[in-house]
Short mmCIF file of C-alpha atoms and ligand atoms in Angstrom, two decimals:
data_model
loop_
_atom_site.label_atom_id
_atom_site.label_comp_id
_atom_site.label_asym_id
_atom_site.label_seq_id
_atom_site.Cartn_x
_atom_site.Cartn_y
_atom_site.Cartn_z
CA MET A 23 0.05 0.08 -0.52
CA ASN A 24 1.09 3.12 -0.91
CA LEU A 25 1.28 5.85 1.95
CA PRO A 26 4.38 7.71 0.93
CA ASN A 27 3.58 11.74 1.97
CA LEU A 28 2.11 11.19 5.37
CA LYS A 29 4.26 8.67 6.41
CA GLU A 30 7.32 10.86 6.10
CA ALA A 31 5.23 13.88 7.54
CA ARG A 32 4.70 11.98 11.18
CA VAL A 33 9.13 11.86 11.24
CA ARG A 34 9.64 14.70 9.45
CA SER A 35 12.13 16.65 11.63
CA ASP A 36 14.38 15.67 14.60
CA LYS A 37 14.12 18.46 16.60
CA LYS A 38 14.04 17.44 19.89
CA VAL A 39 11.32 18.72 22.33
CA GLU A 40 11.55 21.33 25.13
CA TYR A 41 8.79 21.20 27.34
CA LEU A 42 8.16 24.52 28.18
CA GLU A 43 7.87 23.73 31.83
CA ASN A 44 5.86 27.29 32.92
CA ASP A 45 4.93 30.69 31.53
CA ASN A 46 9.00 31.99 32.51
CA ASN A 47 9.70 31.61 29.43
CA ILE A 48 7.72 33.36 27.34
CA LYS A 49 7.78 36.40 27.73
CA LYS A 50 5.21 39.24 26.97
CA MET A 51 6.88 40.75 23.86
CA PHE A 52 4.12 41.75 22.02
CA ASP A 53 1.86 43.98 24.82
CA GLY A 54 -0.69 45.77 23.07
CA LYS A 55 -1.01 43.60 20.14
CA LYS A 56 -3.86 41.62 18.44
CA TYR A 57 -4.26 37.94 17.83
CA PHE A 58 -6.83 36.42 15.18
CA LEU A 59 -7.45 32.76 16.01
CA LYS A 60 -9.64 30.98 14.09
CA THR A 61 -10.60 27.12 14.72
CA TYR A 62 -12.10 24.37 12.43
CA GLY A 63 -12.58 21.19 12.77
CA CYS A 64 -13.59 18.89 15.60
CA GLN A 65 -13.46 19.48 19.59
CA MET A 66 -9.61 18.02 19.57
CA ASN A 67 -9.12 21.11 17.36
CA VAL A 68 -11.12 23.18 19.58
CA HIS A 69 -9.37 22.02 22.78
CA ASP A 70 -6.18 22.88 21.59
CA SER A 71 -6.82 26.21 20.19
CA GLU A 72 -7.71 26.66 24.26
CA GLU A 73 -3.85 26.07 24.76
CA ILE A 74 -3.11 28.26 21.92
CA ARG A 75 -4.91 31.06 22.94
CA LYS A 76 -3.17 30.62 26.29
CA TYR A 77 0.38 31.57 24.64
CA LEU A 78 -1.00 34.11 22.74
CA GLU A 79 -2.32 36.01 25.86
CA LEU A 80 0.86 35.13 27.48
CA LEU A 81 2.50 36.06 24.54
CA GLY A 82 0.72 39.57 25.14
CA PHE A 83 -1.56 40.26 22.61
CA SER A 84 -5.28 40.45 22.93
CA GLU A 85 -8.07 39.37 20.88
CA THR A 86 -9.86 40.72 17.83
CA ASP A 87 -12.40 38.96 15.90
CA THR A 88 -11.45 40.63 13.04
CA LEU A 89 -8.50 39.50 10.54
CA GLU A 90 -7.48 42.54 9.09
CA ASP A 91 -7.34 44.62 12.71
CA SER A 92 -4.66 41.69 13.97
CA ASP A 93 -1.16 41.21 14.07
CA ILE A 94 -0.85 37.44 14.19
CA VAL A 95 -3.36 35.65 12.17
CA VAL A 96 -3.32 32.13 13.89
CA LEU A 97 -5.37 28.92 11.21
CA ASN A 98 -5.91 26.47 13.48
CA THR A 99 -6.89 23.67 10.64
CA CYS A 100 -8.66 20.82 10.11
CA ALA A 101 -8.18 18.06 7.11
CA ILE A 102 -10.60 15.32 8.13
CA ARG A 103 -12.74 16.56 4.33
CA GLU A 104 -11.43 18.41 1.21
CA ASN A 105 -13.86 21.57 1.98
CA ALA A 106 -11.83 22.35 4.62
CA HIS A 107 -8.67 22.60 2.91
CA ASP A 108 -10.52 25.26 0.58
CA LYS A 109 -11.52 27.40 3.53
CA VAL A 110 -7.82 27.75 5.15
CA PHE A 111 -6.93 28.24 1.81
CA GLY A 112 -9.37 31.26 1.30
CA TYR A 113 -8.00 33.15 4.76
CA LEU A 114 -4.42 33.19 3.12
CA GLY A 115 -5.69 35.05 0.45
CA ARG A 116 -6.96 37.71 2.80
CA CYS A 117 -3.84 37.31 5.04
CA LYS A 118 -1.50 37.61 1.77
CA HIS A 119 -3.14 40.92 1.08
CA LEU A 120 -3.20 42.29 3.93
CA LYS A 121 0.47 41.33 4.19
CA LYS A 122 1.28 44.60 1.72
CA ASP A 123 0.94 46.77 3.61
CA LYS A 124 0.97 45.47 7.30
CA LYS A 125 5.02 43.60 6.48
CA ASP A 126 4.55 42.77 10.08
CA LEU A 127 1.92 40.86 10.33
CA ILE A 128 2.57 37.74 11.27
CA VAL A 129 0.44 34.61 9.57
CA ALA A 130 0.61 30.98 11.44
CA ILE A 131 -1.05 28.16 10.51
CA GLY A 132 -1.60 24.74 12.52
CA GLY A 133 -3.90 21.91 12.94
CA CYS A 134 -4.12 18.78 11.08
CA MET A 135 -3.34 20.49 7.98
CA SER A 136 0.02 21.25 8.86
CA GLN A 137 0.94 17.33 9.55
CA GLU A 138 0.22 16.78 5.89
CA GLU A 139 3.34 17.14 3.38
CA ASN A 140 1.56 18.05 0.54
CA VAL A 141 -0.15 20.62 1.91
CA VAL A 142 3.01 22.02 3.84
CA ASN A 143 4.69 21.44 0.37
CA GLU A 144 1.87 23.51 -1.41
CA ILE A 145 2.51 26.21 1.40
CA LYS A 146 6.36 26.86 1.20
CA THR A 147 5.84 26.73 -2.81
CA LYS A 148 2.84 29.22 -2.74
CA HIS A 149 2.40 30.78 0.08
CA PRO A 150 5.93 32.38 0.75
CA TYR A 151 4.17 34.63 3.19
CA VAL A 152 3.44 32.62 6.10
CA ASP A 153 5.66 32.60 8.78
CA ILE A 154 5.02 29.49 11.38
CA VAL A 155 3.67 26.32 10.55
CA PHE A 156 2.88 24.17 13.66
CA GLY A 157 1.83 20.36 14.45
CA THR A 158 -0.60 19.06 16.63
CA HIS A 159 1.82 17.69 18.43
CA ASN A 160 3.58 19.71 20.51
CA ILE A 161 1.57 22.71 20.23
CA ASN A 162 3.57 23.97 23.30
CA GLU A 163 6.63 25.04 20.93
CA PHE A 164 4.40 27.84 19.93
CA PRO A 165 5.66 30.51 21.86
CA LYS A 166 8.72 29.83 20.70
CA LEU A 167 8.16 30.04 17.28
CA VAL A 168 6.29 33.00 17.52
CA MET A 169 8.91 34.45 19.46
CA ASN A 170 11.18 33.85 16.39
CA ALA A 171 9.01 35.13 14.06
CA THR A 172 9.32 38.65 14.03
CA GLY A 173 11.82 39.70 10.86
CA ILE A 174 12.58 35.87 10.17
CA GLN A 175 10.61 34.11 7.19
CA ASP A 176 10.91 30.56 8.34
CA ILE A 177 8.97 27.51 8.50
CA GLU A 178 9.27 24.83 11.23
CA VAL A 179 6.64 21.73 11.22
CA TYR A 180 7.71 19.10 14.29
CA SER A 181 7.83 14.89 14.50
CA CYS A 182 5.00 13.32 15.88
CA GLU A 183 5.89 10.80 17.54
CA GLY A 184 5.52 9.90 21.13
CA ASN A 185 4.78 12.84 23.08
CA VAL A 186 2.29 12.93 25.75
CA PHE A 187 2.17 16.41 27.71
CA GLU A 188 1.73 17.06 30.68
CA ASN A 189 0.51 20.47 32.99
CA VAL A 190 -0.53 21.90 29.78
CA LEU A 191 -1.63 25.74 29.77
CA TYR A 192 -5.14 26.79 28.67
CA SER A 193 -7.20 29.80 28.28
CA ARG A 194 -10.72 27.72 28.02
CA ASP A 195 -13.25 28.62 26.43
CA SER A 196 -15.61 28.27 29.08
CA LYS A 197 -15.82 28.16 33.20
CA ILE A 198 -18.67 25.86 33.05
CA LYS A 199 -17.62 23.00 31.32
CA ALA A 200 -14.78 21.88 30.10
CA TRP A 201 -12.46 19.04 27.66
CA VAL A 202 -9.86 16.89 29.25
CA ASN A 203 -7.99 15.41 26.88
CA ILE A 204 -7.02 11.88 27.91
CA MET A 205 -5.30 10.96 25.20
CA TYR A 206 -3.82 11.91 21.54
CA GLY A 207 -3.78 9.78 18.20
CA CYS A 208 -5.52 6.70 17.07
CA ASP A 209 -4.28 3.14 15.75
CA LYS A 210 -7.79 2.49 14.23
CA PHE A 211 -6.73 2.89 10.39
CA CYS A 212 -10.50 3.46 9.26
CA THR A 213 -9.53 3.21 5.79
CA TYR A 214 -11.60 7.22 4.90
CA CYS A 215 -9.58 8.71 7.92
CA ILE A 216 -6.63 10.82 7.78
CA VAL A 217 -6.57 11.18 11.80
CA PRO A 218 -3.68 8.13 12.64
CA TYR A 219 -1.09 10.54 10.08
CA THR A 220 -2.65 14.05 11.38
CA ARG A 221 -2.34 13.41 14.80
CA GLY A 222 -0.51 9.83 15.12
CA LYS A 223 -0.21 6.92 16.74
CA GLN A 224 -2.35 6.60 20.14
CA ARG A 225 -0.63 7.79 23.23
CA SER A 226 -2.88 7.75 26.32
CA ARG A 227 -2.23 9.91 29.58
CA LYS A 228 -1.82 8.46 32.68
CA MET A 229 -4.77 8.04 34.71
CA ASP A 230 -3.42 9.57 38.06
CA LYS A 231 -2.75 12.92 35.72
CA ILE A 232 -5.79 12.81 34.12
CA LEU A 233 -8.06 12.76 37.52
CA LYS A 234 -5.38 15.49 38.74
CA GLU A 235 -6.24 17.41 36.05
CA VAL A 236 -10.11 17.30 37.23
CA GLN A 237 -9.91 16.64 40.63
CA GLU A 238 -8.02 20.87 39.82
CA LEU A 239 -11.62 21.57 37.12
CA LYS A 240 -13.65 21.18 40.52
CA ASN A 241 -12.23 22.86 42.90
CA ASN A 242 -11.75 25.80 40.25
CA GLY A 243 -15.93 25.56 40.15
CA TYR A 244 -16.35 23.84 36.96
CA LYS A 245 -20.09 21.75 36.01
CA GLU A 246 -19.16 19.19 33.59
CA ILE A 247 -16.36 17.96 31.71
CA THR A 248 -15.77 16.03 28.41
CA LEU A 249 -12.97 13.44 28.50
CA LEU A 250 -11.89 13.84 24.77
CA GLY A 251 -10.21 11.96 22.34
CA GLN A 252 -10.12 10.18 18.93
CA ASN A 253 -11.40 6.76 20.63
CA VAL A 254 -11.77 7.16 24.14
CA ASN A 255 -13.05 3.52 25.12
CA ALA A 256 -9.45 2.40 23.64
CA TYR A 257 -7.68 4.24 26.34
CA ALA A 258 -5.06 2.73 27.79
CA LYS A 259 -4.63 -0.12 25.46
CA ASP A 260 -1.00 1.42 24.61
CA LEU A 261 0.01 2.18 28.07
CA ASN A 262 -0.17 -2.01 28.69
CA ASP A 263 -0.88 -1.26 33.03
CA LYS A 264 -4.07 -2.89 32.85
CA THR A 265 -6.03 0.33 32.74
CA THR A 266 -8.87 0.42 30.85
CA PHE A 267 -11.37 3.52 29.86
CA ALA A 268 -14.18 2.11 32.68
CA MET A 269 -11.68 2.42 35.61
CA LEU A 270 -11.58 6.17 34.27
CA LEU A 271 -14.60 6.86 34.41
CA GLU A 272 -15.27 5.84 37.38
CA GLU A 273 -12.58 7.18 39.16
CA CYS A 274 -13.63 10.55 37.25
CA ALA A 275 -17.16 9.74 38.60
CA LYS A 276 -16.05 9.35 42.43
CA ILE A 277 -14.31 12.90 42.35
CA GLY A 278 -18.14 14.61 42.49
CA ILE A 279 -18.05 16.51 39.74
CA GLU A 280 -21.52 17.32 38.58
CA ARG A 281 -21.61 16.24 35.21
CA ILE A 282 -19.14 13.66 33.03
CA ARG A 283 -19.47 12.39 29.64
CA PHE A 284 -17.10 11.27 26.74
CA VAL A 285 -15.92 11.76 22.84
CA THR A 286 -15.62 9.57 20.81
CA SER A 287 -16.14 5.88 21.09
CA HIS A 288 -15.51 3.12 18.73
CA PRO A 289 -18.39 0.38 18.85
CA TRP A 290 -15.16 -2.20 18.35
CA ASP A 291 -14.18 -1.36 21.32
CA PHE A 292 -17.24 -1.10 23.43
CA THR A 293 -16.97 -2.86 26.72
CA ASP A 294 -20.09 -4.34 28.97
CA GLU A 295 -17.68 -2.99 32.16
CA MET A 296 -18.18 0.58 30.64
CA ILE A 297 -21.72 0.14 30.45
CA ASP A 298 -22.25 -0.98 33.77
CA ILE A 299 -19.89 1.58 34.63
CA ILE A 300 -22.46 5.13 33.17
CA ALA A 301 -25.79 3.21 34.31
CA LYS A 302 -24.09 2.87 37.67
CA TYR A 303 -23.19 6.72 38.45
CA ASP A 304 -25.54 9.86 37.69
CA ASN A 305 -23.07 11.86 37.24
CA ILE A 306 -21.68 10.06 34.12
CA MET A 307 -24.12 11.30 31.43
CA PRO A 308 -26.32 8.97 29.54
CA TYR A 309 -25.66 10.39 26.06
CA ILE A 310 -23.28 8.27 24.01
CA HIS A 311 -21.82 8.87 20.30
CA LEU A 312 -21.48 6.40 19.28
CA PRO A 313 -20.34 6.73 14.93
CA LEU A 314 -22.00 4.06 12.94
CA GLN A 315 -20.30 5.73 9.28
CA ALA A 316 -22.53 2.69 6.86
CA GLY A 317 -24.96 0.32 7.81
CA SER A 318 -23.72 -2.24 5.06
CA SER A 319 -21.16 -5.23 6.93
CA LYS A 320 -19.48 -5.23 3.03
CA ILE A 321 -18.91 -1.24 3.17
CA LEU A 322 -18.31 -1.61 7.21
CA LYS A 323 -15.19 -4.22 6.04
CA LEU A 324 -14.50 -1.82 2.96
CA MET A 325 -14.08 0.42 6.26
CA GLY A 326 -11.93 -1.17 8.02
CA ARG A 327 -14.51 -0.77 10.93
CA ARG A 328 -14.45 -4.05 12.39
CA TYR A 329 -17.30 -4.59 13.27
CA THR A 330 -21.06 -6.10 11.69
CA LYS A 331 -24.24 -3.77 11.06
CA GLU A 332 -25.57 -6.88 13.54
CA GLU A 333 -23.22 -6.72 15.63
CA TYR A 334 -23.48 -2.43 15.56
CA ILE A 335 -27.68 -2.78 16.00
CA GLU A 336 -26.82 -5.75 18.68
CA LEU A 337 -24.66 -3.33 21.26
CA PHE A 338 -26.49 -0.35 20.49
CA ASN A 339 -29.97 -2.56 22.16
CA LYS A 340 -27.88 -3.60 24.28
CA ILE A 341 -26.57 -0.26 25.52
CA LYS A 342 -30.59 1.12 25.34
CA THR A 343 -31.89 -1.48 27.49
CA ARG A 344 -28.82 -1.06 29.88
CA ILE A 345 -28.89 2.85 30.80
CA PRO A 346 -32.26 3.95 31.53
CA ASN A 347 -33.08 7.54 29.22
CA VAL A 348 -29.74 7.54 27.36
CA ALA A 349 -29.30 9.31 24.18
CA ILE A 350 -27.49 8.25 21.57
CA THR A 351 -25.96 10.61 18.41
CA THR A 352 -24.22 8.92 15.13
CA ASP A 353 -22.14 10.12 12.74
CA ILE A 354 -22.57 8.99 8.54
CA ILE A 355 -20.77 8.69 5.58
CA VAL A 356 -22.59 8.81 2.38
CA GLY A 357 -20.61 7.23 -0.64
CA PHE A 358 -18.24 5.58 0.63
CA PRO A 359 -16.27 4.24 -3.05
CA ASN A 360 -18.69 2.45 -5.48
CA GLU A 361 -21.57 2.16 -2.36
CA THR A 362 -24.30 0.72 -4.27
CA GLU A 363 -27.95 1.72 -3.53
CA GLU A 364 -28.86 -1.38 -2.05
CA GLU A 365 -25.59 -0.93 0.26
CA PHE A 366 -26.86 2.76 1.24
CA ASN A 367 -30.44 1.34 1.83
CA GLU A 368 -28.73 -0.59 4.46
CA THR A 369 -27.74 2.28 6.15
CA LEU A 370 -31.14 3.92 6.09
CA ASP A 371 -32.32 0.54 7.80
CA VAL A 372 -29.67 0.74 10.93
CA VAL A 373 -31.49 4.60 11.06
CA ASN A 374 -34.34 3.39 11.01
CA LYS A 375 -33.39 0.27 13.48
CA CYS A 376 -32.06 2.87 16.00
CA LYS A 377 -34.07 5.88 15.46
CA TYR A 378 -30.67 7.66 16.84
CA ASP A 379 -31.47 11.65 18.93
CA GLY A 380 -29.42 13.06 16.26
CA ALA A 381 -26.18 12.71 13.83
CA TYR A 382 -23.84 13.96 11.68
CA THR A 383 -24.06 13.51 8.21
CA PHE A 384 -20.83 13.67 5.68
CA ILE A 385 -20.63 12.65 1.86
CA TYR A 386 -17.54 10.80 1.32
CA SER A 387 -14.29 12.93 0.82
CA PRO A 388 -11.26 10.86 -0.30
CA ARG A 389 -7.89 12.28 1.94
CA GLU A 390 -5.17 11.88 0.14
CA GLY A 391 -2.46 8.96 1.66
CA THR A 392 -5.82 6.94 2.79
CA PRO A 393 -6.23 3.08 1.56
CA ALA A 394 -9.53 4.45 0.64
CA ALA A 395 -8.41 7.37 -1.70
CA LEU A 396 -6.22 4.28 -3.79
CA MET A 397 -10.41 2.75 -4.75
CA ASN A 398 -11.73 3.35 -7.98
CA ASP A 399 -15.46 5.19 -7.17
CA SER A 400 -18.16 4.43 -9.90
CA ILE A 401 -20.70 6.32 -7.91
CA ASP A 402 -21.31 10.20 -9.08
CA LEU A 403 -21.28 13.06 -6.56
CA LYS A 404 -25.06 13.55 -7.91
CA THR A 405 -26.38 10.52 -6.46
CA LYS A 406 -24.47 10.59 -3.32
CA GLU A 407 -26.11 14.16 -2.42
CA GLU A 408 -29.25 12.53 -2.69
CA ARG A 409 -28.11 10.14 -0.68
CA LEU A 410 -27.07 12.72 1.83
CA TYR A 411 -30.55 14.57 1.42
CA LYS A 412 -32.47 11.45 1.81
CA LEU A 413 -30.71 10.49 4.71
CA ASN A 414 -30.72 14.37 6.52
CA GLU A 415 -34.28 13.71 6.23
CA ILE A 416 -35.34 10.92 8.20
CA ILE A 417 -32.52 11.76 10.56
CA ASN A 418 -34.06 14.81 11.08
CA LYS A 419 -37.32 13.44 11.74
CA TYR A 420 -36.13 10.78 14.39
CA SER A 421 -34.42 13.81 16.19
CA LYS A 422 -37.68 15.64 16.19
CA GLU A 423 -39.28 12.19 17.50
CA ALA A 424 -37.03 11.93 20.17
CA ASN A 425 -37.47 15.67 21.39
CA GLU A 426 -41.02 16.00 20.57
CA LYS A 427 -41.06 13.06 23.57
CA LEU A 428 -39.75 15.23 25.92
CA VAL A 429 -42.70 18.11 25.60
CA GLY A 430 -44.48 18.81 29.22
CA LYS A 431 -41.14 16.83 30.99
CA ILE A 432 -38.91 18.20 33.48
CA VAL A 433 -35.48 17.64 32.85
CA LYS A 434 -32.41 19.20 34.06
CA VAL A 435 -30.60 21.58 31.92
CA LEU A 436 -26.60 23.41 33.08
CA ILE A 437 -27.64 26.33 32.16
CA GLU A 438 -24.69 28.29 30.16
CA ASP A 439 -25.35 31.75 29.08
CA VAL A 440 -27.71 34.44 27.33
CA SER A 441 -29.25 33.43 24.06
CA GLU A 442 -27.42 35.17 20.86
CA LYS A 443 -30.77 35.60 19.18
CA ASP A 444 -32.72 36.33 22.00
CA LYS A 445 -31.58 38.73 25.28
CA GLU A 446 -34.62 37.70 27.13
CA LYS A 447 -33.29 34.14 27.02
CA VAL A 448 -30.82 31.62 28.35
CA PHE A 449 -29.76 28.38 27.02
CA GLY A 450 -28.14 25.00 28.11
CA TYR A 451 -27.82 21.32 27.32
CA THR A 452 -30.16 18.53 29.15
CA ASP A 453 -26.99 15.52 30.05
CA THR A 454 -27.93 14.09 27.65
CA MET A 455 -26.69 16.53 25.54
CA LYS A 456 -30.22 18.35 24.05
CA LEU A 457 -30.30 22.30 23.26
CA VAL A 458 -32.81 24.13 25.74
CA ASN A 459 -33.26 27.37 25.07
CA VAL A 460 -34.95 29.19 28.38
CA ILE A 461 -37.18 31.75 30.01
CA GLY A 462 -36.43 33.11 33.50
CA GLY A 463 -32.82 31.83 33.93
CA SER A 464 -30.36 34.89 33.54
CA ASP A 465 -29.64 34.51 37.21
CA LYS A 466 -28.90 30.48 37.25
CA ILE A 467 -26.52 31.14 34.40
CA GLY A 468 -23.66 27.67 35.33
CA GLU A 469 -26.22 26.38 37.49
CA ILE A 470 -28.21 22.87 36.64
CA VAL A 471 -31.67 23.75 37.66
CA ASP A 472 -34.97 21.99 36.68
CA VAL A 473 -36.92 23.18 33.37
CA LYS A 474 -40.40 22.52 32.06
CA ILE A 475 -40.16 21.30 28.17
CA THR A 476 -42.57 23.56 26.54
CA ASP A 477 -41.73 23.00 22.65
CA ALA A 478 -40.01 20.83 20.61
CA LYS A 479 -37.71 21.52 17.22
CA SER A 480 -35.67 19.36 15.24
CA PHE A 481 -32.46 20.74 17.26
CA SER A 482 -33.22 22.32 19.59
CA LEU A 483 -36.06 22.74 22.98
CA ASP A 484 -37.82 25.70 24.42
CA GLY A 485 -38.36 25.74 28.17
CA GLU A 486 -39.20 27.22 31.44
CA VAL A 487 -37.42 26.71 34.30
CA LEU A 488 -40.16 26.03 37.15
N1 5AD B 27 -14.65 11.92 4.23
C1 5AD B 27 -16.09 11.59 4.92
N2 5AD B 27 -16.32 12.05 6.00
C2 5AD B 27 -15.17 11.82 7.27
N3 5AD B 27 -15.06 11.76 8.09
C3 5AD B 27 -13.66 11.09 9.07
N4 5AD B 27 -13.32 11.06 7.45
C4 5AD B 27 -13.84 11.37 6.41
C5 5AD B 27 -13.82 11.55 4.74
N5 5AD B 27 -12.70 10.45 4.35
C6 5AD B 27 -16.27 11.38 9.42
C7 5AD B 27 -17.10 10.43 10.05
C8 5AD B 27 -16.19 10.26 11.21
C9 5AD B 27 -16.47 11.98 11.35
C10 5AD B 27 -15.38 12.63 12.77
O1 5AD B 27 -16.23 12.81 10.33
O2 5AD B 27 -17.85 10.04 10.11
O3 5AD B 27 -16.60 9.93 12.64
FE1 SF4 B 28 -10.19 8.09 12.62
FE2 SF4 B 28 -11.32 5.96 12.82
FE3 SF4 B 28 -9.72 7.01 14.42
FE4 SF4 B 28 -12.23 7.40 14.10
S1 SF4 B 28 -11.62 5.72 14.88
S2 SF4 B 28 -10.09 8.87 14.01
S3 SF4 B 28 -12.69 7.43 11.78
S4 SF4 B 28 -8.84 6.04 12.48
#
């Protein structure tokens, strides 16, 4: 199998990664200057941006949401689908233009795209005004790169092998909910997916370090944590110390933080032990994101997913039976190479059986360097778009039905903030991750309150504080 560029990209630099023990090495040399930070992609990137933001603040920058006002532009990129690339190159065009008048502007690209050799080569050859390219594996090098970037046009990409960092500094988006990385990378190598190449092999953090972070978050008043990883239920398999994800979950629950959830789970690694722990503890949210990807066993095999349609449905039913009121959401890809109408209908069949609370749906996008990108594909884009449309209609119907079941019920909502659209309302999420717009809770931000649900839509609920 030919995976040339990306494998090289993983070991491109032998630079030793020095860990920034504390913030003393960062000089406030950009006081009064502004940063523009744009984040694409998954929760992992959102959380990485919290680290990037911390360094920008330590360097003296303050935030602006206007690119043209900024002294440094940082794009934290995603590589999972082609359209993510296009958006980033759109921003780069604006940076190029801006730099004509503003010579000191620093342009930095981080995230998954900077782990792709072909992208880095494209930046080097076609976008020489980019000052910094930094990877996903040692973001703590970012301040050094910025301090060196003034006046020096240089590109640095680091190796992504083997690092797990502790005591990472974050400027968190919320004072109520926090992300907690429990692992980095992924070893599953689903044939369509670029993540194992851009984020490297699976590296788990030690359980005691994670628990310490969770305890600190609780002490600091956080109400909800999300344990984060590409494949959380494979947690610790690389540590060889008999730790399991279920053990970690139980220890987190015992710390007593109000709400705990986790993303993302792979059906293949979902154990009975995990189901028991979720059912046992009230503060583990009855919410599971369980990517299906496809309903046909043949396509699942070609995707390298390691389960059949029947095994998935059996697991789904087991979770539903053993965890009362659980909400399950999923990810689905339509139009994997050569997917027939019959095979697509199998996906619809699973959706009709599982009646998901919600789903993220995608048209398959070939990613250079992955095995699936080498497969010939006889299905045209129009057919794929029609399938996506059809799938979404069914998904939305079930989301709405799940929401309608809650009308008239009293649910617990963690109130997060004033609603953007209607300043008279606040919004928050149930423990099953349903968005609720609430009347009469403005003094309850940061609290978990009882809300009576008054109306249901496809993607949200309305309610009032009791
Ligand atoms: N094309 C389309 N969707 C993809 N995903 C991952 N790789 C691809 C790809 N090449 C989807 C999967 C995954 C989600 C995060 O993105 O459904 O679960
Ligand atoms: Fe990608 Fe599969 Fe790993 Fe998820 S489990 S990140 S889809 S390789």
